[in-house]
Coordinates of C-alpha atoms and ligand atoms in Angstrom, one line a residue:
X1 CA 153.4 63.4 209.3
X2 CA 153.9 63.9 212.9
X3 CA 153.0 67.5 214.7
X4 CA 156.5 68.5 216.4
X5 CA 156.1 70.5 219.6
X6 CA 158.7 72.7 221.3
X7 CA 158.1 74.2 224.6
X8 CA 159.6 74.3 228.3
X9 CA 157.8 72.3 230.2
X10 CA 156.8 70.9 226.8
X11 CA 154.3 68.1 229.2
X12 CA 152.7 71.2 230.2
X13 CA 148.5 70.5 229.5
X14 CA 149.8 67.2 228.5
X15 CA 145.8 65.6 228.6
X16 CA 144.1 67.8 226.3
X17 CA 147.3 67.9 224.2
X18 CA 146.7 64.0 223.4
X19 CA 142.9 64.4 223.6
X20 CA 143.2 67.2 220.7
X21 CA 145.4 64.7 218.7
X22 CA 143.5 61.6 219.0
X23 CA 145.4 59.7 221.5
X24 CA 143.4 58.6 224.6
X25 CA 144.8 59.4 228.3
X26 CA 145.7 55.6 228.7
X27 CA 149.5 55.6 227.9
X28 CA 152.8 53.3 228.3
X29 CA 155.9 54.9 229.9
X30 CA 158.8 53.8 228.8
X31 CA 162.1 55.1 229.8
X32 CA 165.4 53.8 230.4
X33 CA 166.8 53.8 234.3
X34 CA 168.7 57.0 233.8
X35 CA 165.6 58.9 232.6
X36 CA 163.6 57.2 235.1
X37 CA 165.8 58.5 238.1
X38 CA 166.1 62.0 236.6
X39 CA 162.3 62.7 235.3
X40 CA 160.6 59.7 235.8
X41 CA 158.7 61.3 239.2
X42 CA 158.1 64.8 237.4
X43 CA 156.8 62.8 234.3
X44 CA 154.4 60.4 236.0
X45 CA 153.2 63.1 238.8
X46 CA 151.8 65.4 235.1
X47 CA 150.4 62.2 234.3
X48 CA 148.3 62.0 237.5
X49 CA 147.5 65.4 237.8
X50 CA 146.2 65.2 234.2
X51 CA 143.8 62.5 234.6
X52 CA 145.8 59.5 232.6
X53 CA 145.7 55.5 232.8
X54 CA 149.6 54.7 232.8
X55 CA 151.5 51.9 233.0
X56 CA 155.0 52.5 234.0
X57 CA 158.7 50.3 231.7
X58 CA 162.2 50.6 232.7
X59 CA 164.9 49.4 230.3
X60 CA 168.3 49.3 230.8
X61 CA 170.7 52.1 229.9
X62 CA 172.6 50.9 227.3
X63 CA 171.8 49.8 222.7
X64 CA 171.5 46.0 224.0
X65 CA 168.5 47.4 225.4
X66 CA 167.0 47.6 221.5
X67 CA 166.7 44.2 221.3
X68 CA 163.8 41.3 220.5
X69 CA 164.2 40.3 224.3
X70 CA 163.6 43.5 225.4
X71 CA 160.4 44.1 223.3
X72 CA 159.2 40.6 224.6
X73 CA 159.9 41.0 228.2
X74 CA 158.4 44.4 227.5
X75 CA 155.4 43.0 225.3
X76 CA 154.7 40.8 228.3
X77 CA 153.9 43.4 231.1
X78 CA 151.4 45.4 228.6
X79 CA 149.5 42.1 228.4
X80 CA 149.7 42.0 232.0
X81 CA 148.8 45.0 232.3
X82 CA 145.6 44.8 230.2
X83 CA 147.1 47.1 227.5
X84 CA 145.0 47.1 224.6
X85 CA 144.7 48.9 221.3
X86 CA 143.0 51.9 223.0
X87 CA 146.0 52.7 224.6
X88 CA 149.7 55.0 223.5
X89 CA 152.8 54.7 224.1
X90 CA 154.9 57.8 225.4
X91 CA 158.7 57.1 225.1
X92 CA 161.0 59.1 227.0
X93 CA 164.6 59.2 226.7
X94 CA 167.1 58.9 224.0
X95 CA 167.1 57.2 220.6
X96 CA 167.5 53.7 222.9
X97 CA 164.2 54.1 224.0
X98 CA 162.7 56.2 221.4
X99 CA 163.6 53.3 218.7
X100 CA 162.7 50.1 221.1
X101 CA 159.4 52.2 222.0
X102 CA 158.6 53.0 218.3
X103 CA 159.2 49.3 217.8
X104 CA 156.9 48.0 220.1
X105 CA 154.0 50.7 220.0
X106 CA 154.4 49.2 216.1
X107 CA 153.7 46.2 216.6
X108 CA 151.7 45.9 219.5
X109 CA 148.3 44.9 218.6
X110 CA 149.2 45.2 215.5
X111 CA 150.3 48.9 216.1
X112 CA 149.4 51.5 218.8
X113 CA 150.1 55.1 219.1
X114 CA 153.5 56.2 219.8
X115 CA 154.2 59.8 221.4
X116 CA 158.1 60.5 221.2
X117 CA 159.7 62.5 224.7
X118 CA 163.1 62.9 223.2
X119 CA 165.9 63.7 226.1
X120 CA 169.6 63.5 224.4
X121 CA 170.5 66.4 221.7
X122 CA 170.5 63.3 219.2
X123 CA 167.3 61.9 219.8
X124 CA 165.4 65.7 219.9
X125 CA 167.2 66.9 216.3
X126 CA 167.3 63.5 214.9
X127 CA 165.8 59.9 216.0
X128 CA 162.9 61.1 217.5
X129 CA 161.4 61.9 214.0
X130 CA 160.5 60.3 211.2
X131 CA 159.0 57.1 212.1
X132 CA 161.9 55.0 211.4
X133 CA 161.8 52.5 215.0
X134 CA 163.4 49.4 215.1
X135 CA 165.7 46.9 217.4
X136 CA 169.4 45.6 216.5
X137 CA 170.0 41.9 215.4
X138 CA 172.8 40.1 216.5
X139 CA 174.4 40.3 212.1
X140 CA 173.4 43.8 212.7
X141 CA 172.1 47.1 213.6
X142 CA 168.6 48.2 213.1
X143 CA 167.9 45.6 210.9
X144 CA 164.2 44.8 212.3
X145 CA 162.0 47.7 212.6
X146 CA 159.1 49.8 210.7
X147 CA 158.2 52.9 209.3
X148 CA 156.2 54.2 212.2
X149 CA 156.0 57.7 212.7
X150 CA 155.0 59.7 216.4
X151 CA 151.5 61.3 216.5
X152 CA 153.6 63.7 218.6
X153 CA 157.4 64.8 219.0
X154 CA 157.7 66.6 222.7
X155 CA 160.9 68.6 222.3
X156 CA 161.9 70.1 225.9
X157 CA 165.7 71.1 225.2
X158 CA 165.7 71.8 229.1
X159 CA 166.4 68.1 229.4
X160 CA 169.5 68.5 228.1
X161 CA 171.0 70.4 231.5
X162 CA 171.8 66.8 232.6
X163 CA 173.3 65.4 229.5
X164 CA 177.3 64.5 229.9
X165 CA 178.7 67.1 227.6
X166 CA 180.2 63.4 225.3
X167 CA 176.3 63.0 224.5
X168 CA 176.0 66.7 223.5
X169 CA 178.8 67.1 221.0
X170 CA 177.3 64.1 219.5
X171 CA 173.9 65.3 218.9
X172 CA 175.4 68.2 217.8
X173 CA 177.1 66.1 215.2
X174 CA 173.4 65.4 213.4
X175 CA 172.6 69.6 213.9
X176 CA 175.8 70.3 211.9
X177 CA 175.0 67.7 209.3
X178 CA 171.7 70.4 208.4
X179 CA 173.9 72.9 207.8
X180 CA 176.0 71.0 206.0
X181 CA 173.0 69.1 203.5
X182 CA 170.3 71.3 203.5
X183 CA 170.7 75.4 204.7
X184 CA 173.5 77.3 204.6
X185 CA 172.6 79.8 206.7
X186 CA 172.1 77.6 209.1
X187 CA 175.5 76.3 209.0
X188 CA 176.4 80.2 209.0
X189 CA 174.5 80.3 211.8
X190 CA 176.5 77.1 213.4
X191 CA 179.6 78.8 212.6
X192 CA 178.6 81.2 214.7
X193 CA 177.3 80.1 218.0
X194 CA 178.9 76.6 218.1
X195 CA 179.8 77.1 221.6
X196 CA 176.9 79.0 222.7
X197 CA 174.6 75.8 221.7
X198 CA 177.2 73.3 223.1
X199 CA 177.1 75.1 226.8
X200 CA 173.3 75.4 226.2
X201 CA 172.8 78.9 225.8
X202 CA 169.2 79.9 224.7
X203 CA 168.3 81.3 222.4
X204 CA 170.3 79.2 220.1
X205 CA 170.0 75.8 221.8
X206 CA 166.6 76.3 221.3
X207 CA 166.7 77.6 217.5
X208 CA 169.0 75.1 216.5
X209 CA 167.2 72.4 217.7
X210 CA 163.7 73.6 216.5
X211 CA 165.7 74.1 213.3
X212 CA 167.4 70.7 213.0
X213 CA 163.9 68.9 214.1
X214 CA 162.3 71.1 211.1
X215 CA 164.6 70.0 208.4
X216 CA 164.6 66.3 209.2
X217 CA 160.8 66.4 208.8
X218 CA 160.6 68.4 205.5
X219 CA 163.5 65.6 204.1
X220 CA 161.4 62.6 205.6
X221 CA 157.9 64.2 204.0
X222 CA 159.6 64.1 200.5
X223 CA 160.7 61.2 200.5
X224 CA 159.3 58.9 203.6
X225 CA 160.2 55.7 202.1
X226 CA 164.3 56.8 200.8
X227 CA 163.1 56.2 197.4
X228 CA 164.3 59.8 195.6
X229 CA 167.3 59.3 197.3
X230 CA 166.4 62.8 199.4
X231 CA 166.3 61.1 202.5
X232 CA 169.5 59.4 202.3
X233 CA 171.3 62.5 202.7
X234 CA 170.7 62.7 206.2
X235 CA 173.6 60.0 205.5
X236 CA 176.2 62.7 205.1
X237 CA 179.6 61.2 206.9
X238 CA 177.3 58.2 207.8
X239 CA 179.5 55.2 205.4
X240 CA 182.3 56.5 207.1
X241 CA 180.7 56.5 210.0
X242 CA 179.1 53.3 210.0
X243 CA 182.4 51.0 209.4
X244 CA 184.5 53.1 212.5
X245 CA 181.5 52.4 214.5
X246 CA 181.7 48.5 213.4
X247 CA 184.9 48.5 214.1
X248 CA 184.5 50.2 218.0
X249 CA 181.5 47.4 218.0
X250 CA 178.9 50.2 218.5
X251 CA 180.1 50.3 222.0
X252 CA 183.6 53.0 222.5
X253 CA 182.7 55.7 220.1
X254 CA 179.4 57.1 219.9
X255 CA 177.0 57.2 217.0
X256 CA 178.2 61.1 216.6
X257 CA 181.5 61.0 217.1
X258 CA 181.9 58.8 213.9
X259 CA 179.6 61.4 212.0
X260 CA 181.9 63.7 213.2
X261 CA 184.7 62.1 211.8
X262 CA 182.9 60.8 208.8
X263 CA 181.9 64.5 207.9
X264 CA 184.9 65.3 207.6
X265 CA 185.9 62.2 204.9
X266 CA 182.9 63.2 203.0
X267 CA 184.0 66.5 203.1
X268 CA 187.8 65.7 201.2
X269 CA 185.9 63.4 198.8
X270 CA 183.9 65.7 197.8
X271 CA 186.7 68.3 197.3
X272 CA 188.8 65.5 195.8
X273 CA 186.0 64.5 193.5
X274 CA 185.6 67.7 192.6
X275 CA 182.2 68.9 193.7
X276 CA 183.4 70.8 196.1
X277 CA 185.6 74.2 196.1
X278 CA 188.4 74.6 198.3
X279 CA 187.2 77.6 200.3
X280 CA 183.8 75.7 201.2
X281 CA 186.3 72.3 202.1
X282 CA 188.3 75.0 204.4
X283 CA 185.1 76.5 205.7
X284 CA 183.3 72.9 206.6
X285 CA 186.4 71.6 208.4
X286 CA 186.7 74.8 210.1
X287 CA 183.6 74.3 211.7
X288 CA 184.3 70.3 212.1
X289 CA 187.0 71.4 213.8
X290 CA 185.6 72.6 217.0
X291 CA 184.5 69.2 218.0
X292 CA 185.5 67.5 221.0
X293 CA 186.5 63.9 221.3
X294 CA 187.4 62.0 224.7
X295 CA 191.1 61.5 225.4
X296 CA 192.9 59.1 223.3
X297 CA 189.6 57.8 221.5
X298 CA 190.5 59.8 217.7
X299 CA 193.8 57.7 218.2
X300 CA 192.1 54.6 218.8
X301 CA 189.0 54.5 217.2
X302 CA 190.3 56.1 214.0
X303 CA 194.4 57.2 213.6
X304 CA 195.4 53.4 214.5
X305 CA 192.9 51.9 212.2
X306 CA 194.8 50.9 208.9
X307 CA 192.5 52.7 206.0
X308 CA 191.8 49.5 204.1
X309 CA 190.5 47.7 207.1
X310 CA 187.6 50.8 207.9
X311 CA 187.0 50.8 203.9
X312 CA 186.4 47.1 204.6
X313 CA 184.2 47.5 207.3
X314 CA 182.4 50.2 205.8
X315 CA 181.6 48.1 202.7
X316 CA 179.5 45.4 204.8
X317 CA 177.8 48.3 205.8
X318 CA 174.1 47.4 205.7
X319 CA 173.2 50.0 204.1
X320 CA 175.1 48.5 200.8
X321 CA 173.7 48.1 197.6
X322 CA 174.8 45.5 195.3
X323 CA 178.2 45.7 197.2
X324 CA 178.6 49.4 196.3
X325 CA 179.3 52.2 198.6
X326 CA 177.2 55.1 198.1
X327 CA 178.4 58.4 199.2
X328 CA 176.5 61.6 200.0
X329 CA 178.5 64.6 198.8
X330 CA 178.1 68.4 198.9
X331 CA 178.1 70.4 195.7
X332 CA 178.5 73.1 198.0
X333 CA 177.9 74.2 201.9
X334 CA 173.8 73.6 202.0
X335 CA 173.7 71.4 198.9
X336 CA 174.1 67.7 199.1
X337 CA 173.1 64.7 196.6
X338 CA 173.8 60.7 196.7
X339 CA 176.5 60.0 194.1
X340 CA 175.2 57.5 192.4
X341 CA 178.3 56.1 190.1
X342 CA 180.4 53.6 191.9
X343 CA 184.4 55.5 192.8
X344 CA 187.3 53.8 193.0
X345 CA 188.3 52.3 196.1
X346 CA 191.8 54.3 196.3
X347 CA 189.5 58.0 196.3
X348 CA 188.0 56.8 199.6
X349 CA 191.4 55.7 200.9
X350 CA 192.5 58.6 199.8
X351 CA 189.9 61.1 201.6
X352 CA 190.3 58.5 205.1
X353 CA 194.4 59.2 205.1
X354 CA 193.4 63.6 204.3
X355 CA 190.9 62.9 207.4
X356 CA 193.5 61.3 209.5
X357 CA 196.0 64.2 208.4
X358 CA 193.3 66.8 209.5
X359 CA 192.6 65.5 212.9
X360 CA 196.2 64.2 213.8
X361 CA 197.6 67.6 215.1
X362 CA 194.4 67.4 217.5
X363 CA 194.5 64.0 219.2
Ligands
LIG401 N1 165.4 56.1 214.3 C1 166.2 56.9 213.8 O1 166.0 57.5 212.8 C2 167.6 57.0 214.4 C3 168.5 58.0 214.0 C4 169.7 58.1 214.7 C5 170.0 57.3 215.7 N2 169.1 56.3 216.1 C6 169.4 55.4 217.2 O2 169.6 56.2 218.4 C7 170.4 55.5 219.3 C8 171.3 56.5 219.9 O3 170.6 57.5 220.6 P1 171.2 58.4 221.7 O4 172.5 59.0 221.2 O5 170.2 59.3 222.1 O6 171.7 57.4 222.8 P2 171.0 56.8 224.1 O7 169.5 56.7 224.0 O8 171.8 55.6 224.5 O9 171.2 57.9 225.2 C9 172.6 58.2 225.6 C10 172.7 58.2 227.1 O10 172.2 59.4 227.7 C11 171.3 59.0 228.7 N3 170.3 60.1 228.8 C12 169.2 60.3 228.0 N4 168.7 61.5 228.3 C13 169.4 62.1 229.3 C14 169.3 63.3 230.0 N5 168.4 64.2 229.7 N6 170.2 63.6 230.9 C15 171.2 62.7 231.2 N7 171.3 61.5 230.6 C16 170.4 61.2 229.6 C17 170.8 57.7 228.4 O11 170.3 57.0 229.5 C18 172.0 57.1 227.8 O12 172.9 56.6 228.8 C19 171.1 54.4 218.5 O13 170.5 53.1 218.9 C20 170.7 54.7 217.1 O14 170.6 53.5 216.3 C21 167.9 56.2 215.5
LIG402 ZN1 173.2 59.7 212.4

């Protein structure tokens, strides 16, 4: 597995960091151009002052960036730059970058190091670990990639001072999915200081990422390959989620937001299906609760859409199996499994139209 490092500056002593894991001091930059502007000079000035061979990418901003073209364009100035298999790649931004990074230290040269510099909440507690890199296709998202996994995850939650506060209730969408599948006193703990980690107060921010990093790497260990069906519970809210962000074309609601909302499906269907008592429903949507959406998107990402339509959408989900939906569920807060017996189509609808009752006194 990867070795998961927290510290501020977490690049501090950056060259015999890689030298006592292996990697050699001859590394790939990549970030995107908002990363680049706000810690590209910082980043690149430690790699000087630490002796390294670097070769400086720039991607776009923005998930068209994860795509083949990227990786060739991208592919094409390592060759350039006489990048060979003796050299890493360190990717620094959000799960954009971290996933087109992984993608190309993958298959470069038939696979090079890749050293993850996660900088949005989501990327630091979520896509920055556990090896799954890929890019989009135009039929879909993440549909080419590998299991590739860092040699090193750099978590610096000091980044996050210039993340829009939109990109930080999304990450915090993955933290409260932890709680939610696998601790309960962490989710007590979430309860708790939900605003203190949303306005970045530390000790928390800190805690709760280092926590949420933790738990996503004991899930992937068990089960790298999704096979026990342990790792697809990090797909709590995620059918849901998947077919409102189809709908939005992965462009006007973020990832989180529709886990957000999602959560709160699988929440009711899990009630409704009777897995779930009513005090933990009351206590998980409690906590749901406090999340913050942009003006007018819960309306029109989610109250306008007719039910059927998002069950349709969520059912050429990619993630499908045999045309079946699977569902994570809680058995209770900290406890979640993957339902494996197909439900009928009017419990889902049923658990969309209780979401859409729950959030439409707060649109
Ligand atoms: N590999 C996995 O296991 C996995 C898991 C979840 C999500 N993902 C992927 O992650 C991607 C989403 O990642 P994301 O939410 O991090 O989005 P993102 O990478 O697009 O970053 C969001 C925005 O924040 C900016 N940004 C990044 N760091 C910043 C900082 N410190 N200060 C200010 N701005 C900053 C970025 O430039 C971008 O505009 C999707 O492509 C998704 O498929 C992958
Ligand atoms: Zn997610």
């Amino acid at each position: 597995m990867s070795t998961i490092i927290a510290g501020t500056p977490v690049t501090a002593g950056l060259g015999k960091l890689f030298k006592a894991h292996g990697l050699s001091g001859k590394t790939v930059v990549l970030f995107d151009d908002n990363t680049r502007k706000l810690y590209g000079e910082a980043i690149l000035k430690t790699l000087q002052e630490e002796g390294f061979q670097y070769k400086e990418l720039v991607v776009p901003a923005r998930e068209a960036s994860k795509s083949f073209s990227a990786a060739y364009r991208l592919y094409g100035s390592m060759i350039e730059a006489d990048v060979d298999r003796s050299w890493n790649l360190l990717a620094v931004g959000g799960g954009v970058v971290g996933d087109l990074g992984g993608f190309i230290a993958a298959s470069y040269y038939r696979g090079i190091p890749v050293i993850q510099l996660p900088t949005t909440l989501l990327a630091m507690t979520d896509s920055a670990i556990g090896g799954k890199v890929a890019i989009n296709h135009q039929l879909g998202k993440n549909l080419i990639g590998f299991f590739h996994l860092p040699t090193l995850v750099l978590i610096d939650p000091s980044y996050l001072k210039t993340l829009p506060k939109r990109e930080i209730y999304s990450g915090m969408a993955e933290v409260v999915k932890y709680g939610f599948i696998a601790d309960k006193a962490f989710f007590n703990f979430l309860e708790l200081h939900f605003s203190d980690i949303i306005n970045l107060q530390e000790p928390y921010l800190t805690e709760a990422v280092k926590k949420s990093a933790s738990i996503k790497e004991d899930v992937v260990k068990k089960d790298f390959r999704e096979i026990t069906g342990l790792r697809a519970t990090l797909n709590f809210g995620h059918t849901f989620a998947h077919g409102l962000e189809k709908l939005a074309e992965y462009r006007y609601i973020r990832h989180g937001e529709a886990v957000t909302i999602g959560m709160v499906s699988a929440l009711f269907l899990s009630h409704n299906l009777g897995y779930l008592d009513r005090q933990s429903l009351e206590q998980g949507l409690a906590l749901l609760g406090k999340f913050r959406f942009p003006k007018g998107l819960l309306k029109r990402r989610f109250l306008d859409i007719d039910s059927h339509l998002l069950l349709e959408n969520m059912l050429s989900d990619k993630k499908k199996l045999d045309k079946k939906l699977r569902f994570v569920l809680l058995r209770q807060l900290g406890e979640a499994f993957l339902l494996e017996e197909t439900i009928e189509e009017q419990r889902v609808v049923k658990a969309i139209n209780d979401t859409k009752a729950f959030f439409s006194g707060k649109s």
